[in-house]
PDB file of C-alpha atoms in Angstrom:
ATOM      1  CA  ALA A 490     133.245 118.289 112.947  1.00 62.00           C
ATOM      2  CA  GLN A 491     131.258 117.421 110.143  1.00 71.00           C
ATOM      3  CA  LYS A 492     131.437 114.189 109.364  1.00 90.00           C
ATOM      4  CA  ILE A 493     129.099 114.595 105.854  1.00 95.00           C
ATOM      5  CA  THR A 494     129.996 117.833 103.580  1.00 96.00           C
ATOM      6  CA  GLN A 495     127.734 118.676 101.017  1.00 96.00           C
ATOM      7  CA  THR A 496     129.073 122.027  99.533  1.00 94.00           C
ATOM      8  CA  GLN A 497     126.626 122.661  96.644  1.00 93.00           C
ATOM      9  CA  PRO A 498     123.674 124.151  98.055  1.00 92.00           C
ATOM     10  CA  GLY A 499     121.922 124.370  94.647  1.00 94.00           C
ATOM     11  CA  MET A 500     122.608 122.799  91.326  1.00 95.00           C
ATOM     12  CA  PHE A 501     121.046 123.441  88.046  1.00 96.00           C
ATOM     13  CA  VAL A 502     120.967 121.554  85.093  1.00 97.00           C
ATOM     14  CA  GLN A 503     119.109 120.769  81.849  1.00 97.00           C
ATOM     15  CA  GLU A 504     116.977 117.771  80.813  1.00 97.00           C
ATOM     16  CA  LYS A 505     119.055 115.064  79.115  1.00 97.00           C
ATOM     17  CA  GLU A 506     122.386 116.501  80.940  1.00 97.00           C
ATOM     18  CA  ALA A 507     124.071 114.515  83.385  1.00 97.00           C
ATOM     19  CA  VAL A 508     125.075 116.345  86.623  1.00 97.00           C
ATOM     20  CA  THR A 509     127.452 115.575  89.822  1.00 98.00           C
ATOM     21  CA  LEU A 510     126.075 116.186  93.098  1.00 98.00           C
ATOM     22  CA  ASP A 511     129.290 116.333  95.336  1.00 98.00           C
ATOM     23  CA  CYS A 512     129.844 114.540  98.762  1.00 98.00           C
ATOM     24  CA  THR A 513     132.944 114.058 101.332  1.00 97.00           C
ATOM     25  CA  TYR A 514     132.985 112.748 104.146  1.00 96.00           C
ATOM     26  CA  ASP A 515     135.302 111.944 107.545  1.00 94.00           C
ATOM     27  CA  THR A 516     135.820 108.876 109.398  1.00 90.00           C
ATOM     28  CA  SER A 517     138.597 106.734 111.005  1.00 88.00           C
ATOM     29  CA  ASP A 518     136.431 103.762 110.794  1.00 88.00           C
ATOM     30  CA  PRO A 519     137.607 101.251 108.199  1.00 89.00           C
ATOM     31  CA  SER A 520     134.279  99.890 107.548  1.00 89.00           C
ATOM     32  CA  TYR A 521     131.533 102.120 106.468  1.00 91.00           C
ATOM     33  CA  GLY A 522     128.758 102.433 104.001  1.00 92.00           C
ATOM     34  CA  LEU A 523     127.863 105.814 102.168  1.00 95.00           C
ATOM     35  CA  PHE A 524     124.030 106.282 100.825  1.00 96.00           C
ATOM     36  CA  TRP A 525     122.026 108.948  99.063  1.00 98.00           C
ATOM     37  CA  TYR A 526     118.803 109.806  99.305  1.00 98.00           C
ATOM     38  CA  LYS A 527     116.352 111.786  97.276  1.00 98.00           C
ATOM     39  CA  GLN A 528     113.708 114.133  99.033  1.00 97.00           C
ATOM     40  CA  PRO A 529     111.271 115.560  96.377  1.00 96.00           C
ATOM     41  CA  SER A 530     108.718 118.345  97.177  1.00 94.00           C
ATOM     42  CA  SER A 531     106.093 116.096  98.685  1.00 93.00           C
ATOM     43  CA  GLY A 532     108.962 115.375 101.395  1.00 93.00           C
ATOM     44  CA  GLU A 533     109.158 111.388 101.494  1.00 94.00           C
ATOM     45  CA  MET A 534     113.133 110.181 101.661  1.00 96.00           C
ATOM     46  CA  ILE A 535     113.911 107.614  98.680  1.00 96.00           C
ATOM     47  CA  PHE A 536     116.928 105.512  99.196  1.00 96.00           C
ATOM     48  CA  LEU A 537     118.863 105.841  95.519  1.00 97.00           C
ATOM     49  CA  ILE A 538     122.025 104.305  96.179  1.00 97.00           C
ATOM     50  CA  TYR A 539     124.547 102.746  98.549  1.00 95.00           C
ATOM     51  CA  GLN A 540     128.564 102.025  98.326  1.00 96.00           C
ATOM     52  CA  GLY A 541     130.365 100.064 100.666  1.00 93.00           C
ATOM     53  CA  SER A 542     133.755 101.024 101.979  1.00 92.00           C
ATOM     54  CA  TYR A 543     135.142  98.054 100.937  1.00 92.00           C
ATOM     55  CA  ASP A 544     133.512  97.534  97.467  1.00 92.00           C
ATOM     56  CA  GLN A 545     136.022  97.759  94.543  1.00 91.00           C
ATOM     57  CA  GLN A 546     133.665  98.758  92.151  1.00 95.00           C
ATOM     58  CA  ASN A 547     131.465 102.371  91.775  1.00 96.00           C
ATOM     59  CA  ALA A 548     127.664 101.090  92.821  1.00 96.00           C
ATOM     60  CA  THR A 549     125.537 101.736  90.024  1.00 97.00           C
ATOM     61  CA  GLU A 550     121.324 101.897  90.082  1.00 96.00           C
ATOM     62  CA  GLY A 551     120.006 102.693  86.537  1.00 96.00           C
ATOM     63  CA  ARG A 552     120.454 106.381  85.837  1.00 97.00           C
ATOM     64  CA  TYR A 553     122.539 106.829  89.208  1.00 98.00           C
ATOM     65  CA  SER A 554     126.241 105.814  89.705  1.00 97.00           C
ATOM     66  CA  LEU A 555     128.308 106.689  92.563  1.00 97.00           C
ATOM     67  CA  ASN A 556     131.827 107.973  91.771  1.00 97.00           C
ATOM     68  CA  PHE A 557     133.636 106.459  94.833  1.00 97.00           C
ATOM     69  CA  GLN A 558     137.117 107.971  95.494  1.00 96.00           C
ATOM     70  CA  LYS A 559     138.076 106.529  98.778  1.00 95.00           C
ATOM     71  CA  ALA A 560     141.911 107.915  99.146  1.00 95.00           C
ATOM     72  CA  ARG A 561     140.059 111.521  98.726  1.00 96.00           C
ATOM     73  CA  LYS A 562     136.959 110.298 101.026  1.00 96.00           C
ATOM     74  CA  SER A 563     134.496 111.635  98.290  1.00 97.00           C
ATOM     75  CA  ALA A 564     131.144 109.765  97.054  1.00 97.00           C
ATOM     76  CA  ASN A 565     129.502 112.039  94.324  1.00 98.00           C
ATOM     77  CA  LEU A 566     126.383 110.993  93.096  1.00 98.00           C
ATOM     78  CA  VAL A 567     126.136 111.321  89.099  1.00 98.00           C
ATOM     79  CA  ILE A 568     122.712 111.268  87.584  1.00 98.00           C
ATOM     80  CA  SER A 569     122.627 110.869  83.803  1.00 95.00           C
ATOM     81  CA  ALA A 570     120.255 111.704  81.447  1.00 95.00           C
ATOM     82  CA  SER A 571     118.584 114.227  84.000  1.00 97.00           C
ATOM     83  CA  GLN A 572     114.604 114.170  83.830  1.00 97.00           C
ATOM     84  CA  LEU A 573     112.297 116.946  85.100  1.00 97.00           C
ATOM     85  CA  GLY A 574     111.297 114.337  87.754  1.00 97.00           C
ATOM     86  CA  ASP A 575     114.750 114.884  89.025  1.00 98.00           C
ATOM     87  CA  SER A 576     114.098 118.051  90.760  1.00 98.00           C
ATOM     88  CA  ALA A 577     114.589 117.551  94.353  1.00 97.00           C
ATOM     89  CA  MET A 578     116.712 117.823  97.348  1.00 97.00           C
ATOM     90  CA  TYR A 579     119.151 114.823  97.405  1.00 98.00           C
ATOM     91  CA  PHE A 580     121.240 113.741 100.735  1.00 97.00           C
ATOM     92  CA  CYS A 581     124.422 112.111 101.132  1.00 97.00           C
ATOM     93  CA  ALA A 582     124.669 109.934 104.482  1.00 96.00           C
ATOM     94  CA  MET A 583     127.388 107.632 105.937  1.00 93.00           C
ATOM     95  CA  ARG A 584     127.077 104.946 108.581  1.00 90.00           C
ATOM     96  CA  GLU A 585     130.063 103.707 110.296  1.00 85.00           C
ATOM     97  CA  GLY A 586     130.950 100.231 110.759  1.00 73.00           C
ATOM     98  CA  ARG A 587     129.023  97.780 112.853  1.00 61.00           C
ATOM     99  CA  GLY A 588     127.469  98.026 116.301  1.00 55.00           C
ATOM    100  CA  GLY A 589     124.230 100.130 115.956  1.00 53.00           C
ATOM    101  CA  THR A 590     124.936 103.425 114.330  1.00 78.00           C
ATOM    102  CA  ALA A 591     122.603 105.736 112.751  1.00 85.00           C
ATOM    103  CA  LEU A 592     122.849 107.308 109.432  1.00 90.00           C
ATOM    104  CA  ILE A 593     124.372 110.658 109.548  1.00 92.00           C
ATOM    105  CA  PHE A 594     123.167 113.124 106.863  1.00 95.00           C
ATOM    106  CA  GLY A 595     124.751 115.705 105.079  1.00 95.00           C
ATOM    107  CA  LYS A 596     122.641 119.205 104.712  1.00 94.00           C
ATOM    108  CA  GLY A 597     121.677 118.433 101.024  1.00 96.00           C
ATOM    109  CA  THR A 598     121.798 119.880  97.911  1.00 97.00           C
ATOM    110  CA  THR A 599     118.940 121.022  95.836  1.00 97.00           C
ATOM    111  CA  LEU A 600     118.579 120.126  92.259  1.00 98.00           C
ATOM    112  CA  SER A 601     116.725 122.008  89.866  1.00 97.00           C
ATOM    113  CA  VAL A 602     116.051 120.291  86.375  1.00 97.00           C
ATOM    114  CA  SER A 603     114.737 122.703  83.434  1.00 96.00           C
ATOM    115  CA  SER A 604     113.446 121.761  79.925  1.00 93.00           C
TER     116      SER A 604
ATOM    117  CA  ASP B 271     104.672  95.544 103.341  1.00 62.00           C
ATOM    118  CA  ALA B 272     103.334  98.613 104.342  1.00 82.00           C
ATOM    119  CA  GLY B 273     106.298 100.665 105.020  1.00 94.00           C
ATOM    120  CA  VAL B 274     106.828 102.625 108.004  1.00 97.00           C
ATOM    121  CA  ILE B 275     103.972 104.552 109.191  1.00 97.00           C
ATOM    122  CA  GLN B 276     103.982 107.834 110.921  1.00 97.00           C
ATOM    123  CA  SER B 277     101.019 109.576 112.339  1.00 96.00           C
ATOM    124  CA  PRO B 278      99.788 112.476 112.459  1.00 97.00           C
ATOM    125  CA  ARG B 279     100.786 113.745 109.187  1.00 96.00           C
ATOM    126  CA  HIS B 280     100.747 117.163 110.193  1.00 97.00           C
ATOM    127  CA  GLU B 281     100.339 118.744 113.490  1.00 97.00           C
ATOM    128  CA  VAL B 282      99.348 122.285 114.507  1.00 97.00           C
ATOM    129  CA  THR B 283      99.634 123.077 118.262  1.00 97.00           C
ATOM    130  CA  GLU B 284     100.203 126.040 120.524  1.00 97.00           C
ATOM    131  CA  MET B 285     103.142 126.740 122.519  1.00 97.00           C
ATOM    132  CA  GLY B 286     103.044 125.192 125.912  1.00 97.00           C
ATOM    133  CA  GLN B 287     101.113 122.395 124.769  1.00 97.00           C
ATOM    134  CA  GLU B 288     101.915 118.713 124.807  1.00 97.00           C
ATOM    135  CA  VAL B 289     102.535 117.120 121.388  1.00 98.00           C
ATOM    136  CA  THR B 290     102.905 113.255 120.916  1.00 98.00           C
ATOM    137  CA  LEU B 291     104.166 111.774 117.379  1.00 98.00           C
ATOM    138  CA  ARG B 292     103.699 108.327 116.573  1.00 98.00           C
ATOM    139  CA  CYS B 293     105.338 105.603 114.484  1.00 98.00           C
ATOM    140  CA  LYS B 294     105.074 102.057 113.566  1.00 98.00           C
ATOM    141  CA  PRO B 295     108.337 100.539 112.073  1.00 97.00           C
ATOM    142  CA  ILE B 296     108.229  97.920 109.370  1.00 96.00           C
ATOM    143  CA  SER B 297     107.855  94.599 111.024  1.00 95.00           C
ATOM    144  CA  GLY B 298     111.224  92.490 111.632  1.00 94.00           C
ATOM    145  CA  HIS B 299     113.451  95.959 111.617  1.00 95.00           C
ATOM    146  CA  ASP B 300     115.073  95.948 114.863  1.00 93.00           C
ATOM    147  CA  TYR B 301     116.521  99.446 115.044  1.00 93.00           C
ATOM    148  CA  LEU B 302     114.113 102.591 115.016  1.00 96.00           C
ATOM    149  CA  PHE B 303     115.503 106.247 114.558  1.00 96.00           C
ATOM    150  CA  TRP B 304     113.740 109.713 115.137  1.00 97.00           C
ATOM    151  CA  TYR B 305     115.062 112.505 113.188  1.00 97.00           C
ATOM    152  CA  ARG B 306     114.334 116.055 112.874  1.00 97.00           C
ATOM    153  CA  GLN B 307     114.738 118.101 110.021  1.00 97.00           C
ATOM    154  CA  THR B 308     114.818 122.015 109.604  1.00 94.00           C
ATOM    155  CA  MET B 309     116.357 124.451 107.141  1.00 89.00           C
ATOM    156  CA  MET B 310     118.684 125.774 109.439  1.00 88.00           C
ATOM    157  CA  ARG B 311     120.071 122.292 110.637  1.00 89.00           C
ATOM    158  CA  GLY B 312     119.403 119.997 108.297  1.00 91.00           C
ATOM    159  CA  LEU B 313     118.511 116.222 109.429  1.00 95.00           C
ATOM    160  CA  GLU B 314     119.479 115.492 112.718  1.00 94.00           C
ATOM    161  CA  LEU B 315     119.125 112.094 114.437  1.00 95.00           C
ATOM    162  CA  LEU B 316     117.350 112.899 117.909  1.00 96.00           C
ATOM    163  CA  ILE B 317     117.230 109.036 119.595  1.00 96.00           C
ATOM    164  CA  TYR B 318     117.341 105.514 118.458  1.00 95.00           C
ATOM    165  CA  PHE B 319     116.791 102.162 119.577  1.00 95.00           C
ATOM    166  CA  ASN B 320     117.708  98.464 119.126  1.00 93.00           C
ATOM    167  CA  ASN B 321     114.927  96.099 120.163  1.00 94.00           C
ATOM    168  CA  ASN B 322     112.921  98.687 122.140  1.00 95.00           C
ATOM    169  CA  VAL B 323     115.807  99.928 123.901  1.00 95.00           C
ATOM    170  CA  PRO B 324     116.872 103.246 123.599  1.00 95.00           C
ATOM    171  CA  ILE B 325     120.446 103.210 122.806  1.00 92.00           C
ATOM    172  CA  ASP B 326     121.505 106.726 122.021  1.00 91.00           C
ATOM    173  CA  ASP B 327     119.638 109.906 122.702  1.00 93.00           C
ATOM    174  CA  SER B 328     122.663 112.384 122.752  1.00 91.00           C
ATOM    175  CA  GLY B 329     120.630 113.801 119.912  1.00 92.00           C
ATOM    176  CA  MET B 330     117.299 114.793 121.889  1.00 95.00           C
ATOM    177  CA  PRO B 331     117.664 118.812 122.405  1.00 88.00           C
ATOM    178  CA  GLU B 332     116.474 118.885 125.894  1.00 86.00           C
ATOM    179  CA  ASP B 333     114.288 117.343 128.736  1.00 91.00           C
ATOM    180  CA  ARG B 334     111.262 118.605 126.915  1.00 96.00           C
ATOM    181  CA  PHE B 335     111.882 115.698 124.538  1.00 97.00           C
ATOM    182  CA  SER B 336     110.898 112.098 125.275  1.00 97.00           C
ATOM    183  CA  ALA B 337     111.005 108.982 123.502  1.00 98.00           C
ATOM    184  CA  LYS B 338     109.495 105.431 123.997  1.00 97.00           C
ATOM    185  CA  MET B 339     109.014 102.514 122.368  1.00 97.00           C
ATOM    186  CA  PRO B 340     106.994  99.729 124.568  1.00 97.00           C
ATOM    187  CA  ASN B 341     107.089  97.367 121.991  1.00 95.00           C
ATOM    188  CA  ALA B 342     108.492  96.408 118.676  1.00 95.00           C
ATOM    189  CA  SER B 343     105.848  97.970 116.684  1.00 95.00           C
ATOM    190  CA  PHE B 344     105.162 101.291 118.262  1.00 96.00           C
ATOM    191  CA  SER B 345     107.291 104.133 119.276  1.00 98.00           C
ATOM    192  CA  THR B 346     106.125 107.765 120.550  1.00 98.00           C
ATOM    193  CA  LEU B 347     108.282 110.827 120.233  1.00 98.00           C
ATOM    194  CA  LYS B 348     106.850 113.595 122.822  1.00 98.00           C
ATOM    195  CA  ILE B 349     107.655 116.965 123.298  1.00 97.00           C
ATOM    196  CA  GLN B 350     106.036 119.131 126.568  1.00 97.00           C
ATOM    197  CA  PRO B 351     105.641 121.287 126.492  1.00 96.00           C
ATOM    198  CA  SER B 352     106.241 122.542 123.061  1.00 96.00           C
ATOM    199  CA  GLU B 353     108.038 125.841 121.663  1.00 96.00           C
ATOM    200  CA  PRO B 354     107.768 127.836 118.209  1.00 97.00           C
ATOM    201  CA  ARG B 355     111.433 126.554 118.061  1.00 95.00           C
ATOM    202  CA  ASP B 356     110.147 122.744 117.961  1.00 97.00           C
ATOM    203  CA  SER B 357     108.305 123.530 114.692  1.00 97.00           C
ATOM    204  CA  ALA B 358     110.103 121.206 111.922  1.00 97.00           C
ATOM    205  CA  VAL B 359     109.561 117.878 109.992  1.00 97.00           C
ATOM    206  CA  TYR B 360     109.949 114.999 112.359  1.00 98.00           C
ATOM    207  CA  PHE B 361     110.900 111.427 110.517  1.00 98.00           C
ATOM    208  CA  CYS B 362     110.731 107.966 111.740  1.00 98.00           C
ATOM    209  CA  ALA B 363     112.778 105.387 110.283  1.00 96.00           C
ATOM    210  CA  SER B 364     113.635 101.702 110.931  1.00 95.00           C
ATOM    211  CA  SER B 365     116.394  99.114 109.676  1.00 93.00           C
ATOM    212  CA  LYS B 366     116.790  95.659 109.856  1.00 91.00           C
ATOM    213  CA  ASP B 367     120.106  95.497 111.447  1.00 85.00           C
ATOM    214  CA  SER B 368     122.863  97.983 111.815  1.00 79.00           C
ATOM    215  CA  PHE B 369     125.180  96.359 109.110  1.00 79.00           C
ATOM    216  CA  ARG B 370     126.951  99.510 107.283  1.00 76.00           C
ATOM    217  CA  GLY B 371     125.088  98.640 104.259  1.00 81.00           C
ATOM    218  CA  GLU B 372     121.622  98.559 105.556  1.00 85.00           C
ATOM    219  CA  LYS B 373     119.461 101.407 104.492  1.00 90.00           C
ATOM    220  CA  LEU B 374     116.916 103.307 106.578  1.00 93.00           C
ATOM    221  CA  PHE B 375     113.294 103.334 105.486  1.00 95.00           C
ATOM    222  CA  PHE B 376     111.678 106.467 106.101  1.00 96.00           C
ATOM    223  CA  GLY B 377     107.865 107.310 107.132  1.00 96.00           C
ATOM    224  CA  SER B 378     106.011 110.063 105.549  1.00 95.00           C
ATOM    225  CA  GLY B 379     107.090 112.532 108.510  1.00 97.00           C
ATOM    226  CA  THR B 380     105.099 114.651 110.820  1.00 98.00           C
ATOM    227  CA  GLN B 381     105.346 118.476 109.782  1.00 97.00           C
ATOM    228  CA  LEU B 382     104.836 120.149 113.385  1.00 98.00           C
ATOM    229  CA  SER B 383     104.063 123.669 113.617  1.00 98.00           C
ATOM    230  CA  VAL B 384     104.082 125.138 117.396  1.00 97.00           C
ATOM    231  CA  LEU B 385     102.441 128.337 117.038  1.00 96.00           C
TER     232      LEU B 385
END
């Protein structure tokens, strides 16, 4: 079974608008971390934001915020005031508990920002 | 710090040839991960090491793939013999710990093309 599901293969948004990229996850571990990475066309993987399963507040990093709904097992990325440079592939990922586990990635969402 | 360093950046080889990908993790990071990225399967974990010891190699596709970490500052991923279906981007990543909040730092990737 997929642990990380990103249901939007592609999203389109205009500059200065906000966009939400969906991510749902599946785990029975009460301790986990959720991550979002950005992969521009140049190929590198850029860390954007992190949310821990015990964090009471939604994480924010500049224009990025994470809409964490634990009961629904969703961790959507919200990008406010989109910029042309936000055009990229975005990956949601999860790391379970403690003990040497790796990041498990979703299939990604391609975001295209137009002027 | 220089970040995670991978070489080569691009590799083009013919079917049947041996391919060796190299990775230098960030100094002080105890965990090293090898991922493969394809359009069809997204980012897949191949293998990861803790303190130079392979912990989970269940993602290695078949016996043609092998990975080593002879010391804390160097790892290799070898494919022998290579096949066209091995064409992908191979990422190396490292992290300091395995705590759920510990993010992975990625190298620039190796774009492998097997003809």
